[in-house]
Tab-separated table of C-alpha atoms in Angstrom:
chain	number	residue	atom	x	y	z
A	1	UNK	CA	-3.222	-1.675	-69.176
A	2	UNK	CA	-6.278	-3.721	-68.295
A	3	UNK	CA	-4.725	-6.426	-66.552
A	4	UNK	CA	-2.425	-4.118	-64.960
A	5	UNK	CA	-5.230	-2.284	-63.480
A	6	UNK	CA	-7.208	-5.507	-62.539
A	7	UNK	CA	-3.860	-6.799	-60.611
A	8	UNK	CA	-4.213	-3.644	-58.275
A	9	UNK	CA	-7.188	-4.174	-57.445
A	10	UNK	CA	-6.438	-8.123	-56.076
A	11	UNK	CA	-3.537	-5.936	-54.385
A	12	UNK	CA	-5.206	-3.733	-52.492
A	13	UNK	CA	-8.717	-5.964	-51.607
A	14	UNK	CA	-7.392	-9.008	-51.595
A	15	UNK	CA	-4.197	-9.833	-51.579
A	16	UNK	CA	-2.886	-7.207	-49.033
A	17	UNK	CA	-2.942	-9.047	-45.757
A	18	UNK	CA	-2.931	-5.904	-43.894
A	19	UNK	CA	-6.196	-4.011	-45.534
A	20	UNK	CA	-7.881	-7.554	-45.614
A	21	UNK	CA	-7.411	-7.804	-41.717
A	22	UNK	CA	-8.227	-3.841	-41.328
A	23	UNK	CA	-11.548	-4.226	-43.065
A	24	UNK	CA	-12.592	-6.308	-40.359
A	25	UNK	CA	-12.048	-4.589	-37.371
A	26	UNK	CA	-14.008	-1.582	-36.009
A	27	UNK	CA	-11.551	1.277	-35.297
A	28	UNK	CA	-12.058	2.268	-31.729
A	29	UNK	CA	-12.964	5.762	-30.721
A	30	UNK	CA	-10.244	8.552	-29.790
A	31	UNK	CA	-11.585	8.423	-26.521
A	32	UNK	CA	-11.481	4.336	-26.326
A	33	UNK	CA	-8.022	4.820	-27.757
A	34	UNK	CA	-6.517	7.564	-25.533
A	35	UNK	CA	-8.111	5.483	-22.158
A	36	UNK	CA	-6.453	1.931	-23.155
A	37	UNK	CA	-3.178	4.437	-23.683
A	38	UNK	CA	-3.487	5.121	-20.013
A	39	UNK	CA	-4.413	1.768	-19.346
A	40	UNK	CA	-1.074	0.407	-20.747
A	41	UNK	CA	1.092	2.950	-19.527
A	42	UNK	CA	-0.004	2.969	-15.893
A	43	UNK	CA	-1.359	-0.500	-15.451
A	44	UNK	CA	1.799	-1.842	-13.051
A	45	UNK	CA	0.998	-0.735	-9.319
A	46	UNK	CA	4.471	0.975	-9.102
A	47	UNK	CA	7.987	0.852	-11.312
A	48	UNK	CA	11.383	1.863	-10.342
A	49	UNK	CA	13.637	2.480	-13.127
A	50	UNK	CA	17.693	3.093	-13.522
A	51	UNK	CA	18.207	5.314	-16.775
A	52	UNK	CA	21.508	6.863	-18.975
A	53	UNK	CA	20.855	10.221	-20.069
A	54	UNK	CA	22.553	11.598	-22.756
A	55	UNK	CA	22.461	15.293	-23.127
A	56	UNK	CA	23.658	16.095	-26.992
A	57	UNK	CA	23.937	19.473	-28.042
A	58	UNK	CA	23.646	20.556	-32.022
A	59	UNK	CA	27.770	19.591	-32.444
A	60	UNK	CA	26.967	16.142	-31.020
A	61	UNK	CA	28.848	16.889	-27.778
A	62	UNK	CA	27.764	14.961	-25.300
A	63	UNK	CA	27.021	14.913	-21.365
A	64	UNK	CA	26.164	11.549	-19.680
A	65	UNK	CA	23.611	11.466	-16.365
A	66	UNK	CA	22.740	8.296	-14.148
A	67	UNK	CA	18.911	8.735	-12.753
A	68	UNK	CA	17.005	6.764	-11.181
A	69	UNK	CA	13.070	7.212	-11.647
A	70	UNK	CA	9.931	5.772	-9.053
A	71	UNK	CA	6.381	5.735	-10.232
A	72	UNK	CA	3.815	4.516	-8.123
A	73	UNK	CA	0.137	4.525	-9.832
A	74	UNK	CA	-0.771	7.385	-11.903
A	75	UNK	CA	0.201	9.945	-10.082
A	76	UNK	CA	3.207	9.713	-8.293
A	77	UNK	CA	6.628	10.083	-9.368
A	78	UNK	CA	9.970	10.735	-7.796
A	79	UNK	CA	13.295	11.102	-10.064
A	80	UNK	CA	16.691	11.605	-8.594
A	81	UNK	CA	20.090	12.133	-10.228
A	82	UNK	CA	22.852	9.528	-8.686
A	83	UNK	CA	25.719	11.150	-10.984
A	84	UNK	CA	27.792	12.905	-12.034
A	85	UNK	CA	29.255	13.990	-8.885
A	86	UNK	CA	27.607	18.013	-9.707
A	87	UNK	CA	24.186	16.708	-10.537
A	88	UNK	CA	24.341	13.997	-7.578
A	89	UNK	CA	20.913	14.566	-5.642
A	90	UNK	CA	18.664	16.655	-7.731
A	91	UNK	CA	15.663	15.447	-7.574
A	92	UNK	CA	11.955	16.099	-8.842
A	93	UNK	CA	8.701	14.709	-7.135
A	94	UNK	CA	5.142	15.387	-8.833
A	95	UNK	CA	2.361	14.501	-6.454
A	96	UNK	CA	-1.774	14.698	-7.358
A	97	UNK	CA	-3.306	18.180	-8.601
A	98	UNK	CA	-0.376	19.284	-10.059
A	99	UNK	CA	1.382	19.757	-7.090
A	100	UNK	CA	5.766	19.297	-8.025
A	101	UNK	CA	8.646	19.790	-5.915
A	102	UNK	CA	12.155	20.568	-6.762
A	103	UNK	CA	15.203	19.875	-4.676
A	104	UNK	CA	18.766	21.301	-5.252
A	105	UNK	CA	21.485	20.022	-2.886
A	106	UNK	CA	23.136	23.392	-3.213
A	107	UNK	CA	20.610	24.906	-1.694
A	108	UNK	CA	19.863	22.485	1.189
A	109	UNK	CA	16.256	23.310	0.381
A	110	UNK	CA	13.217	22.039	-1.377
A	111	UNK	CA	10.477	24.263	-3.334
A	112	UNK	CA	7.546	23.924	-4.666
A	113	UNK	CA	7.455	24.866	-8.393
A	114	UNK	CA	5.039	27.332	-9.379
A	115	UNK	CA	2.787	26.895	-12.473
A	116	UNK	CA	4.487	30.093	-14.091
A	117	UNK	CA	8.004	27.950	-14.566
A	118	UNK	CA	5.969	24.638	-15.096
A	119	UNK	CA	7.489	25.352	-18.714
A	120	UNK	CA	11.144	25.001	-17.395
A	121	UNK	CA	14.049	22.433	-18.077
A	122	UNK	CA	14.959	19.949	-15.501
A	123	UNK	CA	18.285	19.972	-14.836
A	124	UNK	CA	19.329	20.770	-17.663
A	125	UNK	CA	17.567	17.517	-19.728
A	126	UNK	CA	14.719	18.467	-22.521
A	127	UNK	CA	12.173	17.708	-20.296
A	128	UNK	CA	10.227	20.293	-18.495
A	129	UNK	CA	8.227	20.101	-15.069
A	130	UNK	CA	5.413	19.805	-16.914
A	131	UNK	CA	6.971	16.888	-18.934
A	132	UNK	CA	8.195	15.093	-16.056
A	133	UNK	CA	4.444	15.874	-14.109
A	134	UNK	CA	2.272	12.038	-13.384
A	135	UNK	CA	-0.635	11.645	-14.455
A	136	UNK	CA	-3.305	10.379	-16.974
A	137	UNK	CA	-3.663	11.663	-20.589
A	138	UNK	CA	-7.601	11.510	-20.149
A	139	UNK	CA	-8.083	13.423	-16.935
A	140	UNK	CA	-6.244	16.370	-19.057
A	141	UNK	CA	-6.466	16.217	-22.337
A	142	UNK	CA	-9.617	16.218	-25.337
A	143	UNK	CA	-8.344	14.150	-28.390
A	144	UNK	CA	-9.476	13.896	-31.679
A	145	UNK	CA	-8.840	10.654	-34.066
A	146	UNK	CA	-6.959	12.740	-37.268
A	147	UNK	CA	-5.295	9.416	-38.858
A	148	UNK	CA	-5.222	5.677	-39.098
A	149	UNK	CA	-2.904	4.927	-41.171
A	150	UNK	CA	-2.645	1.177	-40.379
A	151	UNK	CA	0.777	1.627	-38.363
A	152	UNK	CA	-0.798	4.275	-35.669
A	153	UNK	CA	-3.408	5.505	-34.681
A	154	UNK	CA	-3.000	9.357	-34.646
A	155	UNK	CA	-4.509	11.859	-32.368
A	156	UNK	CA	-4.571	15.383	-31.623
A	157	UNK	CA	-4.852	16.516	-27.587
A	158	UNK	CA	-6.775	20.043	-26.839
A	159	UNK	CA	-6.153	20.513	-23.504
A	160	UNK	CA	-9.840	20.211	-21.036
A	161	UNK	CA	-11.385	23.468	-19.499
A	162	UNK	CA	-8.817	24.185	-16.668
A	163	UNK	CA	-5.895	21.999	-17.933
A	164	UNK	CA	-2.778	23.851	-16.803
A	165	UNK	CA	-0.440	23.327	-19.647
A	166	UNK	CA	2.296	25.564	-21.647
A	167	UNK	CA	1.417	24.048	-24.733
A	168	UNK	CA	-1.478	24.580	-27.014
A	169	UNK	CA	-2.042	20.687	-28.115
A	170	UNK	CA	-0.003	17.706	-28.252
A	171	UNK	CA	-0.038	14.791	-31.346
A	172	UNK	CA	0.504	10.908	-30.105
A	173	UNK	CA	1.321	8.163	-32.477
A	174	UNK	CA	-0.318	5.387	-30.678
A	175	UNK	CA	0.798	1.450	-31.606
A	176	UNK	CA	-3.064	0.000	-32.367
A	177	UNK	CA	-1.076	-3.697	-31.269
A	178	UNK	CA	-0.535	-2.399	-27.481
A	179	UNK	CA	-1.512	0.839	-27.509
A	180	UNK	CA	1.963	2.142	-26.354
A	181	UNK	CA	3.294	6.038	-27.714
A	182	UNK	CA	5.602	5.589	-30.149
A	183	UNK	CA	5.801	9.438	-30.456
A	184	UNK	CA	4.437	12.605	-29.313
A	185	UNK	CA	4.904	16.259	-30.733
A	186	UNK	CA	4.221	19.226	-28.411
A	187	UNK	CA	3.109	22.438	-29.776
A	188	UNK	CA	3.682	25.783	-28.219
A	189	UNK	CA	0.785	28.549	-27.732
A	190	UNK	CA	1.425	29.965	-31.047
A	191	UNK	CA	0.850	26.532	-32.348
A	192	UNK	CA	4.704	25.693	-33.447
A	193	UNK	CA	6.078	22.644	-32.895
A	194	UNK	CA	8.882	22.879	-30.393
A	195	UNK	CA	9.763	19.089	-29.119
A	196	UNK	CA	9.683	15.642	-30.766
A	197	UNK	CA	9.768	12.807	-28.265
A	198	UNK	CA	10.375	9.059	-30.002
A	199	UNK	CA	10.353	5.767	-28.170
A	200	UNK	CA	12.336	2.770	-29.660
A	201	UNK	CA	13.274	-1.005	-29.103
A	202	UNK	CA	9.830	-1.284	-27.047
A	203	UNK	CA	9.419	-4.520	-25.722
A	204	UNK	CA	7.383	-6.281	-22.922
A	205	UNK	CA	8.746	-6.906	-19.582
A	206	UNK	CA	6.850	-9.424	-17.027
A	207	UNK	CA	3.694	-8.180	-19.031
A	208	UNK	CA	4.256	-5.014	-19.454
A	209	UNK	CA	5.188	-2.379	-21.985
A	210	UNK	CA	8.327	0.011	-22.196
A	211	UNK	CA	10.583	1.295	-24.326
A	212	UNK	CA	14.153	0.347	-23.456
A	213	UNK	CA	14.912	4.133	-25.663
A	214	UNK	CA	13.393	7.344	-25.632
A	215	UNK	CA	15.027	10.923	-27.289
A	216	UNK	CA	13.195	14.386	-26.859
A	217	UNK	CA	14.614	16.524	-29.505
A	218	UNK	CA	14.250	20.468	-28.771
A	219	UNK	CA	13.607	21.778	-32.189
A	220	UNK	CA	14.645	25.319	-31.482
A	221	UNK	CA	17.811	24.953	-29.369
A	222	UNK	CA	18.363	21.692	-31.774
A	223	UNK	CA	19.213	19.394	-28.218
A	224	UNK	CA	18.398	16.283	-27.862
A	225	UNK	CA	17.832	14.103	-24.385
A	226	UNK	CA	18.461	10.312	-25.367
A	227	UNK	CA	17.063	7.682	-22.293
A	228	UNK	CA	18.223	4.706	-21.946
A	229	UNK	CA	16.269	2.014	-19.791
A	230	UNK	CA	19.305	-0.306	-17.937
A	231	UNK	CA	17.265	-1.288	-14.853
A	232	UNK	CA	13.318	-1.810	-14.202
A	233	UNK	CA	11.205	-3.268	-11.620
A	234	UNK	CA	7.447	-3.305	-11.599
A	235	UNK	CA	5.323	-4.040	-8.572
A	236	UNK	CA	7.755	-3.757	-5.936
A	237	UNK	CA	5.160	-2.764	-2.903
A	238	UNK	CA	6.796	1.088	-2.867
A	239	UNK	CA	5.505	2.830	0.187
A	240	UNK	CA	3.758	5.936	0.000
A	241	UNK	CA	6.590	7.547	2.133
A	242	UNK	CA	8.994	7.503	-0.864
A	243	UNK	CA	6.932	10.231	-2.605
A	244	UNK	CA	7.108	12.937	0.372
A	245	UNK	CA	9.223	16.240	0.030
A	246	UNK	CA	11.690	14.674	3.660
A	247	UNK	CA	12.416	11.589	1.208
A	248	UNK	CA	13.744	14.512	-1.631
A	249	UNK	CA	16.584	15.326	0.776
A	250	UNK	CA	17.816	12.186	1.536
């Protein structure tokens, strides 16, 4: 019993390559953490990205969707369906200050979307306007360090003093290695969770981060929106023009 007890302890001091690294290193502040998050995630000067969607419902059937995604900074983004024939055209833009436009070719016409239906579904995907929104985690968003567990760091979100949000907090599993999300649950205003997102097979690209898969999974209508990465460019000089509501229609 002795020995046995003795050979933990050389485990877990000494021998255990991961603790004896860990003991060494300072753990960074939620606040350090959640800024070198936005650091990684927004530090090309623009992206465009070609994406598979797959829609799957809670019998596995499934709808495919081509879409094609621009991000220039931190706070511009344009997405656009190219197919299937139905969807063709759809597209979002979210601009600074929480300002996000909708167009439906249908319709002929764009709209602004107001901050009562920020909490809708795009297109039928599991991400809502305020899911697809640009911007940085730490111009919105109070965290709070609640685990390091050697894999992730953990932290809670509280949304800041005039944060418009339809959810009451979010939870990030942040890689300490790159400080990329490798997960995020969102939390209604009763405090449920309601959507898992995951992020997979993340590797780096000319220097940056991404994650060639992403799912949100809808916990109450059990759907699932899978993202596939097939295309991406990084620093491509986009012009500012792209991300105006005349280039939504085109």
């Amino acid at each position: 019993m002795k020995r046995r007890l003795i050979l933990g302890f050389l485990w877990i001091f000494l021998i255990n390559p991961f603790n004896y690294i860990r003991a060494d290193v300072e753990t960074p502040s939620a606040v350090e953490i959640l800024k070198k998050v936005d650091d990684t995630l927004f530090s090309p000067k623009d992206q465009k990205l070609l994406m598979k969607l797959l829609l799957i419902d809670k019998d596995g059937n499934e709808k495919t969707r081509s879409i094609r995604i621009y991000q220039k900074g931190s706070e511009k983004r344009l997405a656009k369906f190219l197919s299937p024939a139905d969807q063709k055209g759809i597209a979002f833009l979210s601009l600074p200050d929480g300002v996000m436009y909708l167009y439906l070719p249908a319709y002929e016409k764009v709209r602004r979307i107001a901050s009562h239906v920020r909490n809708n579904k795009f297109a039928g995907t599991d991400f809502t306007y305020e899911d697809m929104e640009a911007g940085r985690y730490t111009e919105k968003w109070n965290p709070e360090l609640v685990e390091n567990n050697g894999e992730s760091f953990v932290l809670q979100l509280l949304p800041k003093e005039g944060t418009e949000t339809k959810y009451s907090k979010l939870k990030i599993w942040v890689d300490p290695d790159n400080f990329f999300v490798t997960r995020i649950e969102y939390y209604d205003k009763k405090g449920s969770l309601r959507k898992i997102m995951t992020r997979t097979k993340i590797k780096q690209i000319k220097g940056y981060w991404v994650a060639e898969e992403s799912e949100m999974y809808d916990l109450k209508a059990k759907h699932k929106t899978r993202m596939i990465l097939e295309e991406v460019e990084f620093d491509t000089e986009l012009k500012d023009d792209l991300f105006t509501e005349r280039y939504l229609m085109r």
